[in-house]
mmCIF file of C-alpha atoms in Angstrom:
data_model
loop_
_atom_site.group_PDB
_atom_site.id
_atom_site.type_symbol
_atom_site.label_atom_id
_atom_site.label_comp_id
_atom_site.label_asym_id
_atom_site.label_seq_id
_atom_site.Cartn_x
_atom_site.Cartn_y
_atom_site.Cartn_z
ATOM 1 C CA GLU A 468 151.121 154.117 156.619
ATOM 2 C CA PRO A 469 146.846 152.673 157.164
ATOM 3 C CA HIS A 470 145.251 155.856 154.828
ATOM 4 C CA LYS A 471 147.432 154.712 151.832
ATOM 5 C CA LEU A 472 146.928 151.337 151.804
ATOM 6 C CA VAL A 473 143.323 152.758 152.082
ATOM 7 C CA GLN A 474 143.730 155.190 149.172
ATOM 8 C CA SER A 475 145.831 152.927 146.878
ATOM 9 C CA VAL A 476 142.730 149.838 147.332
ATOM 10 C CA GLN A 477 140.500 152.294 146.929
ATOM 11 C CA SER A 478 142.649 153.691 143.512
ATOM 12 C CA VAL A 479 142.705 150.219 141.534
ATOM 13 C CA GLN A 480 138.995 149.367 141.912
ATOM 14 C CA SER A 481 138.131 152.491 141.098
ATOM 15 C CA GLU A 482 140.128 152.133 138.284
ATOM 16 C CA PRO A 483 138.005 151.444 134.522
ATOM 17 C CA THR A 484 137.202 147.207 133.562
ATOM 18 C CA PRO A 485 138.899 147.406 130.042
ATOM 19 C CA PRO A 486 136.567 145.498 127.548
ATOM 20 C CA ALA A 487 135.282 142.001 126.459
ATOM 21 C CA PRO A 488 136.689 142.073 123.661
ATOM 22 C CA PRO A 489 133.719 142.122 121.054
ATOM 23 C CA ALA A 490 132.298 137.445 120.426
ATOM 24 C CA PRO A 491 132.923 136.246 117.090
ATOM 25 C CA LYS A 492 131.057 136.382 115.145
ATOM 26 C CA THR A 493 130.753 133.063 113.523
ATOM 27 C CA GLU A 494 127.831 132.344 111.433
ATOM 28 C CA LEU A 495 129.329 135.004 109.550
ATOM 29 C CA GLY A 496 132.837 132.733 109.818
ATOM 30 C CA ALA A 497 130.580 130.102 108.419
ATOM 31 C CA LEU A 498 129.213 132.351 105.340
ATOM 32 C CA ALA A 499 132.845 133.200 104.460
ATOM 33 C CA LEU A 500 134.658 129.488 105.191
ATOM 34 C CA VAL A 501 131.754 128.279 102.709
ATOM 35 C CA GLY A 502 133.067 131.592 99.670
ATOM 36 C CA ALA A 503 136.698 130.477 100.560
ATOM 37 C CA VAL A 504 135.960 127.030 99.981
ATOM 38 C CA LEU A 505 134.266 128.364 96.563
ATOM 39 C CA ILE A 506 136.954 130.056 94.979
ATOM 40 C CA PHE A 507 140.308 128.397 95.914
ATOM 41 C CA SER A 508 138.563 124.392 95.511
ATOM 42 C CA SER A 509 137.369 126.675 91.633
ATOM 43 C CA ASN A 510 140.450 127.659 90.474
ATOM 44 C CA GLY A 511 142.628 124.247 89.033
ATOM 45 C CA ALA A 512 139.308 124.136 86.631
ATOM 46 C CA VAL A 513 139.220 127.817 85.941
ATOM 47 C CA TYR A 514 143.209 128.426 85.410
ATOM 48 C CA LYS A 515 142.543 124.685 82.669
ATOM 49 C CA LEU A 516 139.354 127.134 80.620
ATOM 50 C CA MET A 517 142.011 130.334 80.558
ATOM 51 C CA TYR A 518 144.510 128.225 79.240
ATOM 52 C CA ALA A 519 143.095 126.288 77.193
ATOM 53 C CA ASN A 520 141.685 129.241 75.730
ATOM 54 C CA ASP A 521 145.145 131.270 74.865
ATOM 55 C CA SER A 522 147.909 129.588 76.507
ATOM 56 C CA GLU A 523 150.291 131.552 75.163
ATOM 57 C CA MET A 524 148.487 135.123 77.048
ATOM 58 C CA PHE A 525 147.537 132.914 80.490
ATOM 59 C CA SER A 526 150.371 131.386 80.835
ATOM 60 C CA ALA A 527 151.855 131.039 84.213
ATOM 61 C CA CYS A 528 153.945 133.148 84.270
ATOM 62 C CA ASN A 529 151.688 136.292 82.950
ATOM 63 C CA VAL A 530 148.931 134.910 85.117
ATOM 64 C CA LEU A 531 150.451 135.633 88.233
ATOM 65 C CA CYS A 532 151.957 137.706 87.009
ATOM 66 C CA GLY A 533 148.157 140.184 86.802
ATOM 67 C CA ALA A 534 147.257 138.771 89.722
ATOM 68 C CA SER A 535 149.706 139.442 91.795
ATOM 69 C CA LEU A 536 149.861 143.438 90.678
ATOM 70 C CA ILE A 537 146.052 142.828 91.110
ATOM 71 C CA GLY A 538 146.237 141.167 94.312
ATOM 72 C CA LEU A 539 148.841 143.616 95.951
ATOM 73 C CA CYS A 540 146.903 147.346 94.800
ATOM 74 C CA THR A 541 143.587 145.335 96.404
ATOM 75 C CA LEU A 542 145.211 143.460 99.047
ATOM 76 C CA VAL A 543 147.034 147.219 100.802
ATOM 77 C CA PRO A 544 143.837 149.224 101.838
ATOM 78 C CA ILE A 545 142.091 146.202 103.141
ATOM 79 C CA PHE A 546 145.072 145.570 105.192
ATOM 80 C CA CYS A 547 146.564 149.793 105.685
ATOM 81 C CA LYS A 548 145.908 149.945 109.512
ATOM 82 C CA GLN A 549 148.079 147.150 110.009
ATOM 83 C CA LEU A 550 150.787 148.034 107.442
ATOM 84 C CA THR A 551 152.366 150.136 109.870
ATOM 85 C CA TYR A 552 156.791 150.371 111.069
ATOM 86 C CA ALA A 553 156.353 150.068 114.710
ATOM 87 C CA ASN A 554 154.464 146.702 113.219
ATOM 88 C CA VAL A 555 157.471 146.636 111.031
ATOM 89 C CA SER A 556 159.833 147.172 112.829
ATOM 90 C CA VAL A 557 159.551 144.729 115.827
ATOM 91 C CA ILE A 558 160.183 141.296 113.672
ATOM 92 C CA SER A 559 163.600 139.924 113.896
ATOM 93 C CA ARG A 560 166.123 139.092 111.890
ATOM 94 C CA THR A 561 165.707 135.443 111.949
ATOM 95 C CA GLN A 562 161.549 136.262 111.051
ATOM 96 C CA CYS A 563 162.920 138.454 108.140
ATOM 97 C CA ILE A 564 165.367 135.315 106.849
ATOM 98 C CA ALA A 565 161.875 133.398 106.922
ATOM 99 C CA LEU A 566 159.759 135.755 105.961
ATOM 100 C CA LEU A 567 161.494 135.652 102.778
ATOM 101 C CA VAL A 568 161.542 131.886 102.209
ATOM 102 C CA GLY A 569 158.122 131.513 103.165
ATOM 103 C CA THR A 570 157.063 134.114 100.934
ATOM 104 C CA LEU A 571 159.365 132.352 97.977
ATOM 105 C CA CYS A 572 157.806 128.728 98.055
ATOM 106 C CA TYR A 573 153.643 130.167 99.266
ATOM 107 C CA SER A 574 154.030 132.776 96.766
ATOM 108 C CA VAL A 575 156.943 132.676 94.010
ATOM 109 C CA LEU A 576 156.989 128.955 93.275
ATOM 110 C CA GLY A 577 154.107 127.130 94.856
ATOM 111 C CA PRO A 578 151.967 128.464 92.745
ATOM 112 C CA LEU A 579 154.585 128.287 89.049
ATOM 113 C CA PHE A 580 154.942 124.669 89.661
ATOM 114 C CA TYR A 581 151.054 124.633 90.147
ATOM 115 C CA LEU A 582 150.023 126.407 87.229
ATOM 116 C CA MET A 583 152.435 124.710 85.627
ATOM 117 C CA ALA A 584 151.708 121.124 86.298
ATOM 118 C CA LEU A 585 147.475 122.198 85.360
ATOM 119 C CA GLN A 586 149.161 122.886 82.155
ATOM 120 C CA THR A 587 149.957 118.570 81.262
ATOM 121 C CA ILE A 588 147.466 117.167 84.136
ATOM 122 C CA THR A 589 143.256 117.060 85.054
ATOM 123 C CA VAL A 590 142.273 119.324 87.063
ATOM 124 C CA ALA A 591 141.175 115.211 89.591
ATOM 125 C CA SER A 592 144.803 114.214 89.044
ATOM 126 C CA ALA A 593 145.916 117.138 90.524
ATOM 127 C CA ALA A 594 143.424 117.238 93.483
ATOM 128 C CA ILE A 595 144.904 113.462 93.889
ATOM 129 C CA LEU A 596 148.443 114.319 94.411
ATOM 130 C CA SER A 597 147.860 117.573 96.648
ATOM 131 C CA ARG A 598 146.494 115.160 99.200
ATOM 132 C CA LEU A 599 150.440 114.516 99.132
ATOM 133 C CA GLU A 600 150.152 118.281 100.781
ATOM 134 C CA SER A 601 149.353 117.359 104.296
ATOM 135 C CA LEU A 602 151.217 114.593 104.133
ATOM 136 C CA GLU A 603 154.764 116.216 103.071
ATOM 137 C CA PHE A 604 153.143 118.763 106.717
ATOM 138 C CA LEU A 605 152.775 116.265 109.427
ATOM 139 C CA ALA A 606 156.490 114.713 108.315
ATOM 140 C CA LEU A 607 157.605 118.084 108.800
ATOM 141 C CA ALA A 608 155.266 119.278 111.956
ATOM 142 C CA ILE A 609 156.877 115.483 113.579
ATOM 143 C CA CYS A 610 160.200 116.207 112.514
ATOM 144 C CA PHE A 611 160.714 120.197 112.970
ATOM 145 C CA MET A 612 158.482 121.411 116.093
ATOM 146 C CA GLY A 613 157.314 118.015 117.062
ATOM 147 C CA GLU A 614 154.106 117.572 116.551
ATOM 148 C CA THR A 615 153.170 114.299 118.474
ATOM 149 C CA VAL A 616 150.807 112.340 116.527
ATOM 150 C CA SER A 617 147.997 110.119 117.500
ATOM 151 C CA CYS A 618 146.743 106.486 115.942
ATOM 152 C CA ARG A 619 143.939 107.709 113.893
ATOM 153 C CA VAL A 620 145.409 110.563 112.307
ATOM 154 C CA ARG A 621 148.298 108.000 111.120
ATOM 155 C CA ALA A 622 145.466 105.508 109.289
ATOM 156 C CA ASN A 623 143.834 109.024 108.078
ATOM 157 C CA ALA A 624 147.652 109.415 106.465
ATOM 158 C CA LEU A 625 148.015 105.999 105.851
ATOM 159 C CA LEU A 626 144.261 105.897 103.922
ATOM 160 C CA THR A 627 145.164 109.416 101.605
ATOM 161 C CA PHE A 628 148.858 107.701 101.021
ATOM 162 C CA LEU A 629 146.967 103.846 99.248
ATOM 163 C CA GLY A 630 144.850 106.539 97.579
ATOM 164 C CA ILE A 631 146.955 108.061 95.879
ATOM 165 C CA ALA A 632 149.417 105.263 95.266
ATOM 166 C CA ALA A 633 146.358 103.567 93.757
ATOM 167 C CA ALA A 634 145.447 106.562 91.966
ATOM 168 C CA LEU A 635 148.976 106.271 90.430
ATOM 169 C CA LEU A 636 150.330 102.585 90.513
ATOM 170 C CA SER A 637 146.770 101.266 89.341
ATOM 171 C CA PRO A 638 145.632 102.156 85.322
ATOM 172 C CA PRO A 639 146.396 99.224 84.256
ATOM 173 C CA LEU A 640 143.841 97.434 85.989
ATOM 174 C CA PHE A 641 141.418 99.757 84.330
ATOM 175 C CA GLY A 642 143.030 98.798 80.486
ATOM 176 C CA ARG A 643 144.886 102.376 80.953
ATOM 177 C CA PRO A 644 149.167 103.288 80.614
ATOM 178 C CA LEU A 645 150.913 104.220 84.069
ATOM 179 C CA GLU A 646 151.177 108.108 83.417
ATOM 180 C CA PHE A 647 154.239 109.317 85.301
ATOM 181 C CA SER A 648 154.709 113.119 83.084
ATOM 182 C CA GLY A 649 156.061 115.853 83.584
ATOM 183 C CA GLY A 650 152.995 117.153 85.397
ATOM 184 C CA VAL A 651 153.543 114.898 88.269
ATOM 185 C CA ALA A 652 156.224 116.176 89.051
ATOM 186 C CA LEU A 653 155.218 118.957 88.922
ATOM 187 C CA MET A 654 152.640 119.241 91.677
ATOM 188 C CA VAL A 655 154.469 117.151 93.705
ATOM 189 C CA ILE A 656 156.995 119.984 93.834
ATOM 190 C CA SER A 657 155.169 122.635 94.928
ATOM 191 C CA GLY A 658 153.257 120.320 97.500
ATOM 192 C CA VAL A 659 156.834 120.015 99.153
ATOM 193 C CA PHE A 660 157.085 123.897 99.352
ATOM 194 C CA PHE A 661 153.468 125.030 100.280
ATOM 195 C CA SER A 662 154.294 122.038 102.611
ATOM 196 C CA THR A 663 157.564 123.813 103.927
ATOM 197 C CA SER A 664 156.011 127.625 103.115
ATOM 198 C CA LEU A 665 154.246 126.286 105.669
ATOM 199 C CA LEU A 666 156.065 125.158 108.625
ATOM 200 C CA ILE A 667 158.058 128.327 108.547
ATOM 201 C CA THR A 668 154.019 130.670 108.898
ATOM 202 C CA LYS A 669 153.977 127.929 111.372
ATOM 203 C CA LYS A 670 157.419 128.321 113.208
ATOM 204 C CA TYR A 671 158.159 131.926 112.313
ATOM 205 C CA LEU A 672 155.390 133.696 111.973
ATOM 206 C CA ALA A 673 153.134 133.348 113.726
ATOM 207 C CA GLU A 674 152.917 136.354 115.392
ATOM 208 C CA ILE A 675 153.600 138.743 112.289
ATOM 209 C CA PRO A 676 150.518 141.253 111.863
ATOM 210 C CA THR A 677 148.510 139.380 108.741
ATOM 211 C CA GLY A 678 148.165 142.416 107.002
ATOM 212 C CA ILE A 679 152.334 142.502 106.594
ATOM 213 C CA LEU A 680 152.237 138.791 105.969
ATOM 214 C CA ALA A 681 150.149 138.592 103.810
ATOM 215 C CA CYS A 682 150.838 141.973 101.121
ATOM 216 C CA PHE A 683 154.634 141.074 101.596
ATOM 217 C CA ARG A 684 154.076 137.738 100.077
ATOM 218 C CA VAL A 685 151.663 139.509 97.233
ATOM 219 C CA GLY A 686 154.796 142.116 96.367
ATOM 220 C CA VAL A 687 157.343 139.384 96.245
ATOM 221 C CA GLY A 688 155.830 137.847 93.834
ATOM 222 C CA THR A 689 155.043 140.827 92.509
ATOM 223 C CA ILE A 690 157.857 141.871 91.556
ATOM 224 C CA ILE A 691 160.032 138.602 91.008
ATOM 225 C CA TYR A 692 157.120 137.387 88.238
ATOM 226 C CA HIS A 693 157.487 141.228 86.546
ATOM 227 C CA VAL A 694 161.194 141.349 86.933
ATOM 228 C CA THR A 695 161.667 137.789 84.980
ATOM 229 C CA VAL A 696 159.964 138.747 82.590
ATOM 230 C CA LEU A 697 161.224 142.062 81.802
ATOM 231 C CA VAL A 698 164.602 140.209 82.231
ATOM 232 C CA ARG A 699 163.458 137.030 79.696
ATOM 233 C CA GLU A 700 161.520 139.148 76.964
ATOM 234 C CA ASP A 701 161.624 135.982 74.901
ATOM 235 C CA LEU A 702 160.051 134.022 77.364
ATOM 236 C CA PRO A 703 155.833 133.110 75.399
ATOM 237 C CA GLY A 704 153.063 135.208 76.178
ATOM 238 C CA THR A 705 155.406 138.423 77.418
ATOM 239 C CA ARG A 706 153.992 140.891 74.486
ATOM 240 C CA PHE A 707 150.272 140.592 75.570
ATOM 241 C CA LEU A 708 151.680 141.895 79.182
ATOM 242 C CA PHE A 709 151.926 145.181 77.794
ATOM 243 C CA THR A 710 148.484 145.441 75.864
ATOM 244 C CA LEU A 711 144.705 146.162 76.604
ATOM 245 C CA ASN A 712 143.637 143.168 75.938
ATOM 246 C CA TYR A 713 145.548 141.026 78.353
ATOM 247 C CA TRP A 714 144.151 142.970 81.841
ATOM 248 C CA ARG A 715 140.377 142.870 81.207
ATOM 249 C CA GLN A 716 140.236 139.750 80.980
ATOM 250 C CA VAL A 717 143.004 138.663 83.686
ATOM 251 C CA TRP A 718 141.535 141.966 86.655
ATOM 252 C CA TRP A 719 139.099 139.158 88.101
ATOM 253 C CA TYR A 720 141.645 136.661 88.267
ATOM 254 C CA GLY A 721 143.775 138.599 91.245
ATOM 255 C CA LEU A 722 140.757 139.273 92.027
ATOM 256 C CA LEU A 723 138.910 136.918 92.944
ATOM 257 C CA TYR A 724 141.904 134.437 93.444
ATOM 258 C CA VAL A 725 144.180 136.822 95.361
ATOM 259 C CA THR A 726 141.932 139.983 97.286
ATOM 260 C CA LEU A 727 138.331 138.188 97.649
ATOM 261 C CA GLY A 728 139.865 134.713 98.336
ATOM 262 C CA GLN A 729 142.521 135.938 101.200
ATOM 263 C CA ALA A 730 139.633 138.774 102.539
ATOM 264 C CA VAL A 731 137.410 136.017 102.473
ATOM 265 C CA TRP A 732 140.003 133.195 104.215
ATOM 266 C CA LEU A 733 140.673 135.200 106.474
ATOM 267 C CA PHE A 734 137.757 136.703 107.715
ATOM 268 C CA ALA A 735 137.092 133.000 108.094
ATOM 269 C CA LEU A 736 140.022 131.928 110.441
ATOM 270 C CA ALA A 737 139.379 135.402 113.052
ATOM 271 C CA ASN A 738 135.941 134.450 113.183
ATOM 272 C CA ALA A 739 134.323 130.575 112.343
ATOM 273 C CA THR A 740 134.808 128.258 115.140
ATOM 274 C CA PRO A 741 138.184 125.375 114.588
ATOM 275 C CA LYS A 742 135.184 123.299 113.802
ATOM 276 C CA THR A 743 133.342 124.745 111.352
ATOM 277 C CA ILE A 744 137.100 125.793 109.688
ATOM 278 C CA SER A 745 138.160 121.666 109.900
ATOM 279 C CA VAL A 746 134.961 120.555 107.990
ATOM 280 C CA GLY A 747 135.260 122.606 105.460
ATOM 281 C CA THR A 748 138.632 122.792 104.376
ATOM 282 C CA THR A 749 138.504 118.223 103.918
ATOM 283 C CA THR A 750 136.115 118.852 101.435
ATOM 284 C CA LEU A 751 138.318 121.214 99.075
ATOM 285 C CA PHE A 752 139.013 117.544 96.687
ATOM 286 C CA VAL A 753 135.407 116.505 96.975
ATOM 287 C CA LEU A 754 134.606 120.272 95.413
ATOM 288 C CA MET A 755 137.364 120.070 92.883
ATOM 289 C CA LEU A 756 136.587 117.374 91.161
ATOM 290 C CA ILE A 757 132.450 118.591 91.319
ATOM 291 C CA TRP A 758 134.369 122.059 89.344
ATOM 292 C CA ALA A 759 136.115 120.164 87.128
ATOM 293 C CA MET A 760 133.674 117.697 85.966
ATOM 294 C CA VAL A 761 131.226 121.327 86.051
ATOM 295 C CA LEU A 762 133.221 123.961 84.433
ATOM 296 C CA LEU A 763 135.046 120.971 82.139
ATOM 297 C CA ASP A 764 133.233 118.228 82.186
ATOM 298 C CA SER A 765 136.976 116.079 83.154
ATOM 299 C CA PHE A 766 135.651 113.007 85.039
ATOM 300 C CA PRO A 767 137.982 111.493 86.984
ATOM 301 C CA THR A 768 139.317 107.917 85.057
ATOM 302 C CA GLY A 769 138.588 104.651 86.917
ATOM 303 C CA ALA A 770 142.584 104.337 88.956
ATOM 304 C CA GLN A 771 141.575 108.070 90.401
ATOM 305 C CA TRP A 772 137.411 106.819 90.902
ATOM 306 C CA ALA A 773 139.444 104.050 93.282
ATOM 307 C CA GLY A 774 142.121 106.561 94.987
ATOM 308 C CA SER A 775 139.316 108.603 95.707
ATOM 309 C CA ALA A 776 138.075 106.498 97.446
ATOM 310 C CA PHE A 777 141.269 105.978 99.878
ATOM 311 C CA ILE A 778 140.656 109.723 100.278
ATOM 312 C CA GLY A 779 137.395 110.495 100.347
ATOM 313 C CA THR A 780 137.601 107.419 103.338
ATOM 314 C CA SER A 781 139.749 109.093 105.560
ATOM 315 C CA ILE A 782 137.902 112.982 104.638
ATOM 316 C CA VAL A 783 135.368 111.678 106.494
ATOM 317 C CA SER A 784 136.972 109.789 109.637
ATOM 318 C CA SER A 785 138.938 113.890 109.341
ATOM 319 C CA ILE A 786 135.865 114.978 109.275
ATOM 320 C CA ALA A 787 134.007 112.980 111.996
ATOM 321 C CA LEU A 788 137.256 113.894 114.487
ATOM 322 C CA ALA A 789 136.275 117.266 114.209
ATOM 323 C CA VAL A 790 132.705 117.286 114.815
ATOM 324 C CA LYS A 791 133.905 114.715 118.657
ATOM 325 C CA GLU A 792 136.677 117.029 119.343
ATOM 326 C CA GLY A 793 134.805 121.061 119.022
ATOM 327 C CA GLY A 794 132.680 119.916 121.615
ATOM 328 C CA ARG A 795 135.392 119.598 123.487
ATOM 329 C CA THR A 796 137.591 122.377 125.507
ATOM 330 C CA ASP A 797 140.526 123.565 124.219
ATOM 331 C CA LYS A 798 142.338 122.402 127.063
ATOM 332 C CA ASP A 799 141.555 119.177 126.541
ATOM 333 C CA VAL A 800 142.532 119.069 123.309
ATOM 334 C CA ALA A 801 145.927 120.570 124.187
ATOM 335 C CA ASP A 802 146.304 117.499 126.737
ATOM 336 C CA ASP A 803 145.015 115.234 124.424
ATOM 337 C CA GLU A 804 147.675 113.667 121.994
ATOM 338 C CA GLU A 805 145.155 112.601 119.416
ATOM 339 C CA GLY A 806 143.544 116.829 119.392
ATOM 340 C CA GLY A 807 147.260 118.252 118.980
ATOM 341 C CA GLY A 808 148.046 115.543 116.450
ATOM 342 C CA TYR A 809 145.100 116.176 113.845
ATOM 343 C CA VAL A 810 145.353 120.248 114.735
ATOM 344 C CA ALA A 811 148.994 119.916 113.496
ATOM 345 C CA LEU A 812 147.915 117.981 110.199
ATOM 346 C CA HIS A 813 143.641 119.942 109.269
ATOM 347 C CA GLN A 814 145.306 123.745 110.818
ATOM 348 C CA GLU A 815 146.063 125.191 106.880
ATOM 349 C CA ASP A 816 147.071 127.655 107.753
ATOM 350 C CA GLY A 817 149.627 128.943 109.327
ATOM 351 C CA MET A 818 148.144 133.023 109.999
ATOM 352 C CA ALA A 819 145.110 131.049 111.727
ATOM 353 C CA PRO A 820 147.415 131.162 115.636
ATOM 354 C CA ARG A 821 147.731 135.372 114.512
ATOM 355 C CA MET A 822 143.886 135.735 113.104
ATOM 356 C CA SER A 823 142.483 134.222 115.562
ATOM 357 C CA HIS A 824 143.367 137.163 117.994
ATOM 358 C CA ASP A 825 143.145 139.602 116.071
ATOM 359 C CA ALA A 826 140.571 143.020 116.775
ATOM 360 C CA GLU A 827 141.761 144.791 113.602
ATOM 361 C CA VAL A 828 140.780 142.872 110.430
ATOM 362 C CA ARG A 829 137.664 142.205 112.767
ATOM 363 C CA GLY A 830 136.603 145.073 112.485
ATOM 364 C CA ALA A 831 137.921 145.359 109.053
#
């Protein structure tokens, strides 16, 4: 009837309009990104210092045991609002399998091989070899996610590959022998695990709340490392785990590189602009070299400087592309093959899609 239709229209019009989501704190996000980049880039040099001080106490397994436990105890209170049965119950069986496999790659095998590699190679070598991760993920994204890649992205990838090849193959030109140690192999394997984890996260886990993802990863790593220590009591340095002296010297590492690092990184993902994140993450390579020179008095060799020149050119090109695309709309970038290829290559963290819409983390 007409009067009922009028009442229905009036009731719809009288319904309160939902409040608009709060605007991202872009300045604070950029500041958090600076902190995250400084923290993550210093990890290699800081671990080298710890390992040089006491190689048994600060073995890779020992450090990951302590850091994971400290991280778990501090991350759970931060993300307690997301750790609910309602959020866990909607995770599918496929996502559970992907979460477990991705966690083994990201929180167990990847960091273990990375720290083991740092025990025998320089931070400069680690920084150069870590650039392989972007190439590995680009290949995986093309093969398994159907990503399109522009000529500019291919050129940047080629420059990165040439830089890595120059650093590895040109030492004889500078009067030094070729170095293909076990540390180099461990670093490459570590990159494969991290790239695989990123692919799994982007493909299957983008809808899982960040708190569940972060706490599950750190929790599984904590369990596996501690079980390994309890089962393999013959591992070097295991006895230190049961001493107060060890925990006095490792608590800050877990607090800085697990808790604070993840907290400021996730806050940056939620609030900084994509252009700022892209530009910030590309500086990790340069900062790793600077941290090594400042903390360890360790400078790249001639071959590594030559390789770094190629990689640096690729980084400058990537930053220029990020700045160019920064003023365009999301639709323009999505419609442009070049934009899609760039985002696939440079969005460094698989939690970004979830974080960009997570109001709870913004509030935290």
